[in-house]
Tab-separated table of C-alpha atoms and ligand atoms in Angstrom:
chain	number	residue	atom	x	y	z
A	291	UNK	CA	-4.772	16.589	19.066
A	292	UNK	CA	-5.588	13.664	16.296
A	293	UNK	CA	-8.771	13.794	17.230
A	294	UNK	CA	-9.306	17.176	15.195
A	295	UNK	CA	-8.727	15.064	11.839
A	296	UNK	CA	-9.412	11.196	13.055
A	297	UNK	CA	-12.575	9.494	14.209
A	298	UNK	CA	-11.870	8.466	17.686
A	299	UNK	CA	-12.440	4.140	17.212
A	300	UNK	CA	-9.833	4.788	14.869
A	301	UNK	CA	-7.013	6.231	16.918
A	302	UNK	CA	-8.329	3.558	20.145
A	303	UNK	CA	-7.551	1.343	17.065
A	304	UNK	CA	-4.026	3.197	16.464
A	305	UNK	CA	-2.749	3.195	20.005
A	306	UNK	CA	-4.246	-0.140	21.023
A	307	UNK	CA	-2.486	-3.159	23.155
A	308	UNK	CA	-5.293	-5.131	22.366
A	309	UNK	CA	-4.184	-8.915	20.341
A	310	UNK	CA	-7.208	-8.782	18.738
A	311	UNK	CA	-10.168	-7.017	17.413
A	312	UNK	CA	-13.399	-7.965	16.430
A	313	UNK	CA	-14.777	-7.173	12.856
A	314	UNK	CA	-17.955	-5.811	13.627
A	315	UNK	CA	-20.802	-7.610	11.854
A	316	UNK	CA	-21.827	-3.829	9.432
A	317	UNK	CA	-18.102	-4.449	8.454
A	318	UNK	CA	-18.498	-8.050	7.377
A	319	UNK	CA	-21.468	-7.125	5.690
A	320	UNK	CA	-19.735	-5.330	3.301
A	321	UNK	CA	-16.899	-7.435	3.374
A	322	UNK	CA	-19.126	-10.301	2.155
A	323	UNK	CA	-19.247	-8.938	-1.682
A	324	UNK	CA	-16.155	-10.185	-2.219
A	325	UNK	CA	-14.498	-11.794	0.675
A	326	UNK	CA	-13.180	-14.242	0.986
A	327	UNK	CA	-10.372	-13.420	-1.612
A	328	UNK	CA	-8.995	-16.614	-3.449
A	329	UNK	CA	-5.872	-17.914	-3.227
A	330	UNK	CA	-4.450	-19.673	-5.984
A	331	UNK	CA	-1.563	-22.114	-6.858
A	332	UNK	CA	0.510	-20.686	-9.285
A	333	UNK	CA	0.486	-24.400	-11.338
A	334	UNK	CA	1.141	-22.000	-15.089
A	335	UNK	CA	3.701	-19.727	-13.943
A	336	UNK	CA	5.718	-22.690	-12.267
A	337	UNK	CA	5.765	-24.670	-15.318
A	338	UNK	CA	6.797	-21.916	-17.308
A	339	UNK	CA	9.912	-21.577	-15.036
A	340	UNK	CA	10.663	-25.057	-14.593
A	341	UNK	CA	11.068	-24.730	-10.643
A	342	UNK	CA	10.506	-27.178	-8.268
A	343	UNK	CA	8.626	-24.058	-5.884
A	344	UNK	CA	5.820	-24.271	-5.042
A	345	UNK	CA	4.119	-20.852	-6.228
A	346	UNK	CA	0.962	-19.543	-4.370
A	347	UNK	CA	-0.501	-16.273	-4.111
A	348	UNK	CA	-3.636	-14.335	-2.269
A	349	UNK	CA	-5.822	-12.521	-4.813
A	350	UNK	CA	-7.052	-8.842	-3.343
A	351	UNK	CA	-7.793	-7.859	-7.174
A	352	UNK	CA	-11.239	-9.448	-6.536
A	353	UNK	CA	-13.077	-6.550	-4.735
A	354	UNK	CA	-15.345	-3.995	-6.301
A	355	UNK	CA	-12.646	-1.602	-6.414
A	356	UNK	CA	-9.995	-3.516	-7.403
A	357	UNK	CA	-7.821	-4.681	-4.522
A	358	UNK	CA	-7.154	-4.753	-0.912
A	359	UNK	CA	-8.053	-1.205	-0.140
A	360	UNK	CA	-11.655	-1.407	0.618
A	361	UNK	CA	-10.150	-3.793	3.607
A	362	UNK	CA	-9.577	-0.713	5.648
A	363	UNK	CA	-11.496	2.076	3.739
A	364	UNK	CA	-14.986	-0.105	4.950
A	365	UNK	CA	-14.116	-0.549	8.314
A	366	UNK	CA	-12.989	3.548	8.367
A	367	UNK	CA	-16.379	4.767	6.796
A	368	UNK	CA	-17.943	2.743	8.977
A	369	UNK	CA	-16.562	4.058	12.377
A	370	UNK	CA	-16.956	7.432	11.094
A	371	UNK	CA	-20.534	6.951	10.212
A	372	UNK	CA	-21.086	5.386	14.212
A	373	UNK	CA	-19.467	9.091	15.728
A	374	UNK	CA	-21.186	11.038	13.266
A	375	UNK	CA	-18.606	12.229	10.517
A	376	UNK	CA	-20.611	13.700	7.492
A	377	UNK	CA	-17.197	14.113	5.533
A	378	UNK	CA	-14.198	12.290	4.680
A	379	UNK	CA	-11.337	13.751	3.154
A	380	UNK	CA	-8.286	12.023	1.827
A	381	UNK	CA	-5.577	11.682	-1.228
A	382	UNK	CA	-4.853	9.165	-3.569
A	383	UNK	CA	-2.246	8.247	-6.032
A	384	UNK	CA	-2.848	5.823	-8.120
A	385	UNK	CA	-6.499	6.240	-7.386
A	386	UNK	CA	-6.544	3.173	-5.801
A	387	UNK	CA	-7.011	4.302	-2.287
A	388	UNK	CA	-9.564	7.272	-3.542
A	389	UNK	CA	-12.034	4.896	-5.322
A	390	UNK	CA	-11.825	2.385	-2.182
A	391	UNK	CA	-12.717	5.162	0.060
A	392	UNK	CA	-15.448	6.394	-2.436
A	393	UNK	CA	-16.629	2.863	-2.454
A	394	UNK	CA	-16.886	2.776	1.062
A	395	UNK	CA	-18.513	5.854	1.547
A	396	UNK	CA	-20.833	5.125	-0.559
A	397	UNK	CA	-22.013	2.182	1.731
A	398	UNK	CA	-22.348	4.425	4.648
A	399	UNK	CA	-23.958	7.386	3.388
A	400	UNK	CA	-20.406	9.710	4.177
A	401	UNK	CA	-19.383	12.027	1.601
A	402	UNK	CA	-16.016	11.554	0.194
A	403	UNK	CA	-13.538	14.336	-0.871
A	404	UNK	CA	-9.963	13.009	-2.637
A	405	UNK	CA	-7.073	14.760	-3.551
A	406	UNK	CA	-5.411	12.771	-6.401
A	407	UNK	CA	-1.797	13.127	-7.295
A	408	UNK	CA	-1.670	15.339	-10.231
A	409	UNK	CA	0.148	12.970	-12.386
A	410	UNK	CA	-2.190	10.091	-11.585
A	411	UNK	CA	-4.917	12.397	-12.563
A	412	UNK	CA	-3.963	12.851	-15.738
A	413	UNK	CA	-2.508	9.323	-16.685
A	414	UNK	CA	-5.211	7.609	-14.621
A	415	UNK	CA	-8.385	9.456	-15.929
A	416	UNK	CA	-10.621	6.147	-15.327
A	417	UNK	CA	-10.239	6.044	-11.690
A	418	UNK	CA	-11.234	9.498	-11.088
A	419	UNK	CA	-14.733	8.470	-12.902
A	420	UNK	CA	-14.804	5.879	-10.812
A	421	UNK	CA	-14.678	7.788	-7.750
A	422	UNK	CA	-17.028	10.383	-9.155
A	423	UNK	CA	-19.479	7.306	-10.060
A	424	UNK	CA	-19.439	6.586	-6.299
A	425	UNK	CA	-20.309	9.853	-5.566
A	426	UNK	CA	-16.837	11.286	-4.832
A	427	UNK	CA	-15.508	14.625	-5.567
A	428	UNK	CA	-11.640	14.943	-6.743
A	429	UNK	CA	-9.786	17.448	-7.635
A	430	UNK	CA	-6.053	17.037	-9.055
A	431	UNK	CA	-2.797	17.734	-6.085
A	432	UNK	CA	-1.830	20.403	-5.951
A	433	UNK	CA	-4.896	22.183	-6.060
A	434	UNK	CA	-5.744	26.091	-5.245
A	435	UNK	CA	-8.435	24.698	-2.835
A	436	UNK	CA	-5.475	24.585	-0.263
A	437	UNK	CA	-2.528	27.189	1.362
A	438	UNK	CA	-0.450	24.205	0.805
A	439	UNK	CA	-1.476	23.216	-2.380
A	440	UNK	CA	-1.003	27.460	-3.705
A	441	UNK	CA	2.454	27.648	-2.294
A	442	UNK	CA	3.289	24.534	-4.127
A	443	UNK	CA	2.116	25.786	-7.539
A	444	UNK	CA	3.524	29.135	-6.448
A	445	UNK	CA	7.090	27.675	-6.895
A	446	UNK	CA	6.009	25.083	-9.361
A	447	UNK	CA	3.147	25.571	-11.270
A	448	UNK	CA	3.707	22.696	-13.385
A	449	UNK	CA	4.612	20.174	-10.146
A	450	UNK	CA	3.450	16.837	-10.701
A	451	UNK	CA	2.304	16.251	-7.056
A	452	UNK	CA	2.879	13.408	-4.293
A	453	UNK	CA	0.998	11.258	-1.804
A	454	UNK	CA	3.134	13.678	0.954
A	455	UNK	CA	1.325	17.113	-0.940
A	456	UNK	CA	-1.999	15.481	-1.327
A	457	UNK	CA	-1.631	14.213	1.838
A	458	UNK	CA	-1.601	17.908	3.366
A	459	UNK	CA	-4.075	19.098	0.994
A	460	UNK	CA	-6.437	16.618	2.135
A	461	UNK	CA	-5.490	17.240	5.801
A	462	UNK	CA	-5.598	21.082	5.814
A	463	UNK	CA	-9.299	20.613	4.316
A	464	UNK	CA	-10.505	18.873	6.716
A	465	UNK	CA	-9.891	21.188	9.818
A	466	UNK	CA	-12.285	23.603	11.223
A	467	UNK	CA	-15.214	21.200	10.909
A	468	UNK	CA	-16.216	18.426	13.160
A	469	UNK	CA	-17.940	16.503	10.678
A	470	UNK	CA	-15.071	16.375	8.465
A	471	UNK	CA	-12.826	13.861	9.356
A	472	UNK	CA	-9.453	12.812	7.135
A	473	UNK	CA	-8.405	8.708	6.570
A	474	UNK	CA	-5.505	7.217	5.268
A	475	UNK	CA	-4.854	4.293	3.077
A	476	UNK	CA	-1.936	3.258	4.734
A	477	UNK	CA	0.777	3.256	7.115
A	478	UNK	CA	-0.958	3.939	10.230
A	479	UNK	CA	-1.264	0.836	12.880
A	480	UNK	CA	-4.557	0.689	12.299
A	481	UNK	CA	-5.076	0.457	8.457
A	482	UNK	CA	-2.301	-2.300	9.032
A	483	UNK	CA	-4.451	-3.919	11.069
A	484	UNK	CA	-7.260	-3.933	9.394
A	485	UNK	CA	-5.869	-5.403	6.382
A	486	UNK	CA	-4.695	-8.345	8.520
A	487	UNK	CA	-7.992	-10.145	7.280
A	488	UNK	CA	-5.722	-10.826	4.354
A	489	UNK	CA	-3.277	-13.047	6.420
A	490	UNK	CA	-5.944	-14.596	8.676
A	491	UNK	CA	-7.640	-15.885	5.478
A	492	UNK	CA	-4.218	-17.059	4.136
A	493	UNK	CA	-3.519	-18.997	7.052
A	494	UNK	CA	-6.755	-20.776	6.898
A	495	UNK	CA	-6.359	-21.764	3.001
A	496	UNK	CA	-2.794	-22.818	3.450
A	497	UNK	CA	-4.236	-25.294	6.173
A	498	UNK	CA	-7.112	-26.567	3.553
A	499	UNK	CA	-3.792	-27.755	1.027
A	500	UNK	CA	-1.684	-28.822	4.228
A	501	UNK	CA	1.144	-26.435	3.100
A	502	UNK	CA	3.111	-23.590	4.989
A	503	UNK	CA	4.781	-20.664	3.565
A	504	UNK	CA	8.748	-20.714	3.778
A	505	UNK	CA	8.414	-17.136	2.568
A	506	UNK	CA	5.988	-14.394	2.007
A	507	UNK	CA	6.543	-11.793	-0.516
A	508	UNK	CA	4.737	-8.254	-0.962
A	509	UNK	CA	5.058	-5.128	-2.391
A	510	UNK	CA	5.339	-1.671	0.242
A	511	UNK	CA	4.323	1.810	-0.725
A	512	UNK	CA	3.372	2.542	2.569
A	513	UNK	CA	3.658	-1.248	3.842
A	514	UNK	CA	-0.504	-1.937	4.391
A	515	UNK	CA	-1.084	-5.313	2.486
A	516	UNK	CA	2.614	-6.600	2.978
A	517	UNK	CA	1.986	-6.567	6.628
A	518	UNK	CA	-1.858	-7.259	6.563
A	519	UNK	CA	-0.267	-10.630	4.671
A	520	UNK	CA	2.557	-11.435	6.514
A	521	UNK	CA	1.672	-10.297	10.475
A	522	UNK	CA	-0.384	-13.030	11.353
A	523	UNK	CA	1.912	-15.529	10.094
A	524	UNK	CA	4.551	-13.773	12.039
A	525	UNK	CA	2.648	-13.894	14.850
A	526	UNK	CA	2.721	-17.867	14.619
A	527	UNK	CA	6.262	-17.440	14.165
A	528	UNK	CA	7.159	-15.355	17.307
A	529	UNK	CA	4.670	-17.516	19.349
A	530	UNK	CA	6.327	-20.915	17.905
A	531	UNK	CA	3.112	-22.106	16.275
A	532	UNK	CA	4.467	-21.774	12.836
A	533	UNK	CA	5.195	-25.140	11.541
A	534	UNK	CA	8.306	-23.379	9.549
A	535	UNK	CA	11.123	-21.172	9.862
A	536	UNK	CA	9.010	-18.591	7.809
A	537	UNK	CA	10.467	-15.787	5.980
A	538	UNK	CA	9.211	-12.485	4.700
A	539	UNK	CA	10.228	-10.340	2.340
A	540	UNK	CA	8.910	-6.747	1.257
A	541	UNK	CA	9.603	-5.255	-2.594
A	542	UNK	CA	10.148	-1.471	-3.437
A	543	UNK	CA	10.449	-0.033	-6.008
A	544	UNK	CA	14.299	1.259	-6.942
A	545	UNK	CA	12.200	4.862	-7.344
A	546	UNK	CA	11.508	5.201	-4.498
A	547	UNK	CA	13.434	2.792	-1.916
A	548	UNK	CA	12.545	4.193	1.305
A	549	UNK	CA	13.963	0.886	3.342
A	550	UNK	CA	16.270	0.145	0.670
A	551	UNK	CA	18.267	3.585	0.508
A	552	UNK	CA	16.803	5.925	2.935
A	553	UNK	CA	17.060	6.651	6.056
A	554	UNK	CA	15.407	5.886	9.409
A	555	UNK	CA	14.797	8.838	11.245
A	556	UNK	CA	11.856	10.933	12.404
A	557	UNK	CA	10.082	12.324	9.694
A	558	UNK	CA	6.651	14.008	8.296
A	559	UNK	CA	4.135	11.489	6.474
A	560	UNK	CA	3.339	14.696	4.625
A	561	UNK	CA	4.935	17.510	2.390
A	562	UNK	CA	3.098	20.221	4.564
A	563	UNK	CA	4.482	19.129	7.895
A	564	UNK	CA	1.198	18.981	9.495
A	565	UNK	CA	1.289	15.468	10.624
A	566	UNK	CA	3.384	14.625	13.673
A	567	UNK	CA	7.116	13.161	13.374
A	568	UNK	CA	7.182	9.396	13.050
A	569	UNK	CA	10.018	7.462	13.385
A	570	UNK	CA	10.240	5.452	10.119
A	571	UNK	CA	12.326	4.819	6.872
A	572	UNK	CA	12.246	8.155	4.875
A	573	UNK	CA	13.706	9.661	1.451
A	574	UNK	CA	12.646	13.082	3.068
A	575	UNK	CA	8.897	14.554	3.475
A	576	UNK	CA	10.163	16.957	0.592
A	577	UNK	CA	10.841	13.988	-1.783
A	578	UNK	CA	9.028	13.950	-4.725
A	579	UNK	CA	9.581	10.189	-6.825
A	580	UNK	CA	10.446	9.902	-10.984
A	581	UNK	CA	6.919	9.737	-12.331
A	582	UNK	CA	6.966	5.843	-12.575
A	583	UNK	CA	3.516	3.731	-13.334
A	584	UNK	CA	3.112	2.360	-9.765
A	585	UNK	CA	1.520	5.205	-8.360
A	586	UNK	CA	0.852	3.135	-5.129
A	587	UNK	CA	4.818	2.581	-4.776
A	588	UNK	CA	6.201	6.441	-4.992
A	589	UNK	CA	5.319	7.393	-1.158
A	590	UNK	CA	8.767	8.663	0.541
A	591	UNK	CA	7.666	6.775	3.900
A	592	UNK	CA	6.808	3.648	5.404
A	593	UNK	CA	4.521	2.345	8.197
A	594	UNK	CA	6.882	2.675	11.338
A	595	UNK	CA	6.210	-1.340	12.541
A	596	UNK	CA	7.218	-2.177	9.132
A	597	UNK	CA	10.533	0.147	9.336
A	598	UNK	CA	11.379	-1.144	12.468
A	599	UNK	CA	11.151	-4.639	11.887
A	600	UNK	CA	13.482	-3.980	8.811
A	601	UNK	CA	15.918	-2.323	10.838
A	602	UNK	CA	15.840	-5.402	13.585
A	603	UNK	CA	16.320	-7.690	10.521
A	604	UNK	CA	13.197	-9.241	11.307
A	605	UNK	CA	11.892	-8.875	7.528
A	606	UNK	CA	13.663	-8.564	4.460
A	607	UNK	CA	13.962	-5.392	1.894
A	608	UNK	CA	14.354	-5.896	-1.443
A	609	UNK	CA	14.022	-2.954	-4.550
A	610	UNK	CA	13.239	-3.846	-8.259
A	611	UNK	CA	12.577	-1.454	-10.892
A	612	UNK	CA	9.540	-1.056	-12.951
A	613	UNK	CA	11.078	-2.469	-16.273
A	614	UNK	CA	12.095	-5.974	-14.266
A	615	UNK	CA	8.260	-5.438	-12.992
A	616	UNK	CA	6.652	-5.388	-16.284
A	617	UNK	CA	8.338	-8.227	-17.327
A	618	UNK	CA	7.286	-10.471	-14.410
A	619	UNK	CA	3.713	-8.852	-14.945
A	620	UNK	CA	3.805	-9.984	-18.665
A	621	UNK	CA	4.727	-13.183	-17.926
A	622	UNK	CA	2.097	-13.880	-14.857
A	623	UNK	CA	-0.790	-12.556	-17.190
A	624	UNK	CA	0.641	-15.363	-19.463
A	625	UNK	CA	0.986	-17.683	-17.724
A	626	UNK	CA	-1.832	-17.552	-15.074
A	627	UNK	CA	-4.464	-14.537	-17.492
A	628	UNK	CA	-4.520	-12.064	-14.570
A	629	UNK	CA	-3.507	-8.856	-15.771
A	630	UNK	CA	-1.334	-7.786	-12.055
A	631	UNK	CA	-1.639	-4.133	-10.573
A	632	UNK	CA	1.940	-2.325	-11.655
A	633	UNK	CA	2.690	-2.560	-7.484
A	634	UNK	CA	2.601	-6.638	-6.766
A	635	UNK	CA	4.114	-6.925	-10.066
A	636	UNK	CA	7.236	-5.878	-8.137
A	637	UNK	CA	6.615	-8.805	-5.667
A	638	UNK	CA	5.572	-11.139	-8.897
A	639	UNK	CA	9.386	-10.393	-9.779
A	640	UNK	CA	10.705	-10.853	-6.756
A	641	UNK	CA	8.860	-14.464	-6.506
A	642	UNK	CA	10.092	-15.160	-9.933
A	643	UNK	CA	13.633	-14.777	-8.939
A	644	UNK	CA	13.442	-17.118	-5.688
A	645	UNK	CA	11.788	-19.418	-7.824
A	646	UNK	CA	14.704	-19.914	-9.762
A	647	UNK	CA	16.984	-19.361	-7.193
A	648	UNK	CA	14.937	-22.784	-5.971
A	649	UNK	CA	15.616	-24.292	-9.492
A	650	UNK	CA	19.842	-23.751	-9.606
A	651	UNK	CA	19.333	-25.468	-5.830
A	652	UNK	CA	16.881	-27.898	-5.884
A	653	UNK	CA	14.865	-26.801	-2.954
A	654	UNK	CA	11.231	-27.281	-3.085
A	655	UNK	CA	10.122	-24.029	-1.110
A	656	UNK	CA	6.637	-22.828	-0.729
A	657	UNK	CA	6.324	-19.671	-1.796
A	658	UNK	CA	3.398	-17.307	-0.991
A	659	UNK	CA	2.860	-13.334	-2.854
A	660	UNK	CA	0.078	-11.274	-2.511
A	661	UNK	CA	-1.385	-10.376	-5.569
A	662	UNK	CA	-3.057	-7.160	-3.862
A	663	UNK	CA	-4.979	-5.670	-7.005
A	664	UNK	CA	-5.548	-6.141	-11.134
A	665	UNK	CA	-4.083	-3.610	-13.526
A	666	UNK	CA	-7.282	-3.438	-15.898
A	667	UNK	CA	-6.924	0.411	-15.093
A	668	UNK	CA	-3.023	0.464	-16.092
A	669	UNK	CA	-3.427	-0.187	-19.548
A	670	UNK	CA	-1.292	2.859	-20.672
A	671	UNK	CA	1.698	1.945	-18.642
A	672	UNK	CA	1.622	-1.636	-19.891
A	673	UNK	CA	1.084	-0.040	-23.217
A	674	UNK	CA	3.769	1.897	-22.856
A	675	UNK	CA	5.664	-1.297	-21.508
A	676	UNK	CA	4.798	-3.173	-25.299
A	677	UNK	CA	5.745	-0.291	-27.089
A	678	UNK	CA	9.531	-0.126	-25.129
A	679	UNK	CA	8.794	3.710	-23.938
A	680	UNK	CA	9.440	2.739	-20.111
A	681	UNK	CA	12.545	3.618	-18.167
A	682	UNK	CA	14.334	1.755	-15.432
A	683	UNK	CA	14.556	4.922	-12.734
A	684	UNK	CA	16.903	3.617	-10.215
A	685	UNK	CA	17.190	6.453	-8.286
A	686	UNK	CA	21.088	8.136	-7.472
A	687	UNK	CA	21.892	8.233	-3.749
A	688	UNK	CA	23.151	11.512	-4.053
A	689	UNK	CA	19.792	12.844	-4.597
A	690	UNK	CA	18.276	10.303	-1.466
A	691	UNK	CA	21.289	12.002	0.418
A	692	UNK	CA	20.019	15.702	-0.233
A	693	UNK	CA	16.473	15.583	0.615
A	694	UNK	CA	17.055	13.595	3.795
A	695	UNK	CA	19.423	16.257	4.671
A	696	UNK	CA	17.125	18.428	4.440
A	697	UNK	CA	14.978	17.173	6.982
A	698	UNK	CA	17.876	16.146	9.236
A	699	UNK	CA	18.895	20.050	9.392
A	700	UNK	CA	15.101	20.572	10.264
A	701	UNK	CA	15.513	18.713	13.705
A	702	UNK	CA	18.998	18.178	14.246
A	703	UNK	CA	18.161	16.992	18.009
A	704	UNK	CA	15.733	14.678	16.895
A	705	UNK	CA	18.055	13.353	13.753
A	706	UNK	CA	21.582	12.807	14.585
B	886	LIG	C1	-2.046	1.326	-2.424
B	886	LIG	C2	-1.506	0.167	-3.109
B	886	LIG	C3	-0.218	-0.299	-2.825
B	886	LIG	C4	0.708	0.326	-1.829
B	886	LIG	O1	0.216	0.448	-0.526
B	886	LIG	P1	0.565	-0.545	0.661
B	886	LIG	O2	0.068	0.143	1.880
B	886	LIG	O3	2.053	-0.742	0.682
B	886	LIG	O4	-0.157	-1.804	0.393
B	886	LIG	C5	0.223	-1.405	-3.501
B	886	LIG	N1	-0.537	-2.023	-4.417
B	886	LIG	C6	-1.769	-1.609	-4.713
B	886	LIG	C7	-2.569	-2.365	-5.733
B	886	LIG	C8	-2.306	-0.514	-4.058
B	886	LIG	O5	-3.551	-0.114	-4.325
């Protein structure tokens, strides 16, 4: 049935037992503008915190588009272009994943069509030119172009949108065609995998300074860098390879903590219920997040290897909110002049704490973050941050409670 809105590599990809998978060498062409990413030693912002960590991070900010989307949405344009797809369409938030996609496109002659969250459209104006510099068309979720989309506004003309609404939107338009196929910037095994590149690089540069990670840190919207960081590390780990008892820890945000305070139970990755159940760590496909500034952190799902491995305890969960973030962010652009994406600045905060958790104890950890994309198109929310306007939004259980109820009445079989 996924084959009506997937290329078919892709869902081989999805389903596959395979260890590993060869980039193929169109994929690497591409990949060659800008990989591989640096990594860095964090020498300024350890100084500045007097710690006797050791602070490194992997720098995704470095591709055309601006971090480590084009990963995935190059080798997804790519396998669409070898079966023939003249269309892709998809949804963004931020606008992150939608100018990746349009980037990628671009490369492989496919036309791209994005539904962008509505409040990222009109707080993010730059990277919808961006897209439509690439050649993309956008239009702002929800949109009338959709039955989805119309019953939405219906209710709520002035709804703000989510990644689950554009997610339909984007969906719905691409059935009845064969040549118009839908992607996904995250979640799904197969953008995880892709973005594994990330790790396998990070493995290799930790080697070339003879040090090991005693813990990776990384943001999760939908959990696509984190793991693409962390999974080949762990896969030292479970294979006893990894010189350390490595640790890794994933960073929400506390508006939207799907692993923090939701629940795991089968769930839609979209508002319209078109997409199958997945088993995974929800705040309800009906959930719709405070408008905070990291648009690539207010998804109510997570990739379903990612929530299971939290549930077996096998990584860590950990929730900041966005004023905490900002902070970290101002002092990283400080102290090392990269302005971070509003997402890893959650993880930057996160690092920041261990770091001086290392200080009060005297332990010399290695620390490792991935620094998955610049903010140079966040400018209003960090000038919002200067001028004191931001809010905390930690988000009251109560309301988590409600729209996971929701669904839970849906399928009371499946959800116990
Ligand atoms: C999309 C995005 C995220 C969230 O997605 P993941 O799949 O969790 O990586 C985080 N940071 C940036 C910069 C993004 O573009």
């Amino acid at each position: 049935m996924l084959e009506a809105i997937f290329a078919k590599e892709l869902l081989k990809q999805e389903m596959c037992g395979e260890r590993f998978v060869q980039i193929p060498e169109e994929i690497r062409d591409v990949y060659r503008l800008w990989r591989p990413t640096p990594m860095y030693r964090a020498r300024g912002l350890e100084k500045a915190l007097k710690t006797p960590a050791k602070i490194y991070y992997k720098y995704e900010g470095v591709s055309p588009p601006g971090s480590h989307k084009p990963n995935t949405a190059v080798a997804q344009a790519y396998y669409n272009m070898k079966e023939g797809t003249e269309k892709l369409t998809t949804e963004t938030g931020a606008g992150q994943w939608g100018s990746s996609i349009a980037f990628a496109g671009s490369f492989f002659d496919i036309d791209v069509e994005v539904y962008m969250v509505r409040i990222s459209y009109d707080q993010k104006p730059y990277r919808r030119v961006m897209m439509q510099l690439y050649g993309a068309d956008v239009y702002p979720s929800p949109s009338d172009r959709t039955n989805t989309g119309k019953k939405i506004l219906a209710d709520n003309p002035d709804s703000t949108g989510s990644l689950g609404i554009a997610i339909s939107e984007a969906v719905e338009s691409c059935m009845g065609s064969d040549t118009t196929k839908y992607c996904l910037g995250s979640v799904l095994n197969h953008v995880l995998m892709h973005q594994t590149v990330i790790g396998q690089e990070a493995k290799e540069q930790m080697a070339m300074v003879e040090d090991y990670p005693d813990q990776i840190i990384g943001c999760v919207g939908g959990g696509s860098s984190f793991a693409g960081l962390f999974e080949p590390f762990y896969y030292d780990k479970i294979n006893g390879r990894a010189p350390k008892d490595v640790e890794f820890t994933a960073v929400e945000s506390t508006a939207c903590p799907s692993m923090t305070a939701g629940e795991y139970m089968y769930d839609h990755g979209d508002s319209g219920r078109i997409i199958p159940l997945v088993l995974m760590h929800t705040l309800g496909h009906d959930f719709i997040p405070d408008p905070i500034h990291a648009g690539g952190l207010r998804y109510h799902g997570m990739a379903p290897t990612l929530s299971l491995m939290a549930n077996e305890g096998t990584i860590n969960v950990k929730a900041h909110n966005q004023i905490d973030a900002f902070e970290a962010a101002a002092l990283f652009a400080k102290t090392e002049g990269i302005v971070p994406a509003p997402e890893p600045s959650h993880a930057i905060k996160e690092t920041i704490d261990e770091a001086l958790r290392c200080k009060e104890t005297g332990e010399e950890k290695t620390l490792l973050f991935l620094l998955c994309g610049h903010g140079h198109f966040d400018m209003k929310a960090y000038d919002d941050f200067n001028a004191g306007k931001l809010k905390p939004f930690a988000l009251p259980q109560d309301r988590i409670d409600r729209s996971v109820n929701r669904v839970k009445v849906m399928y009371p079989g499946l959800n116990k």
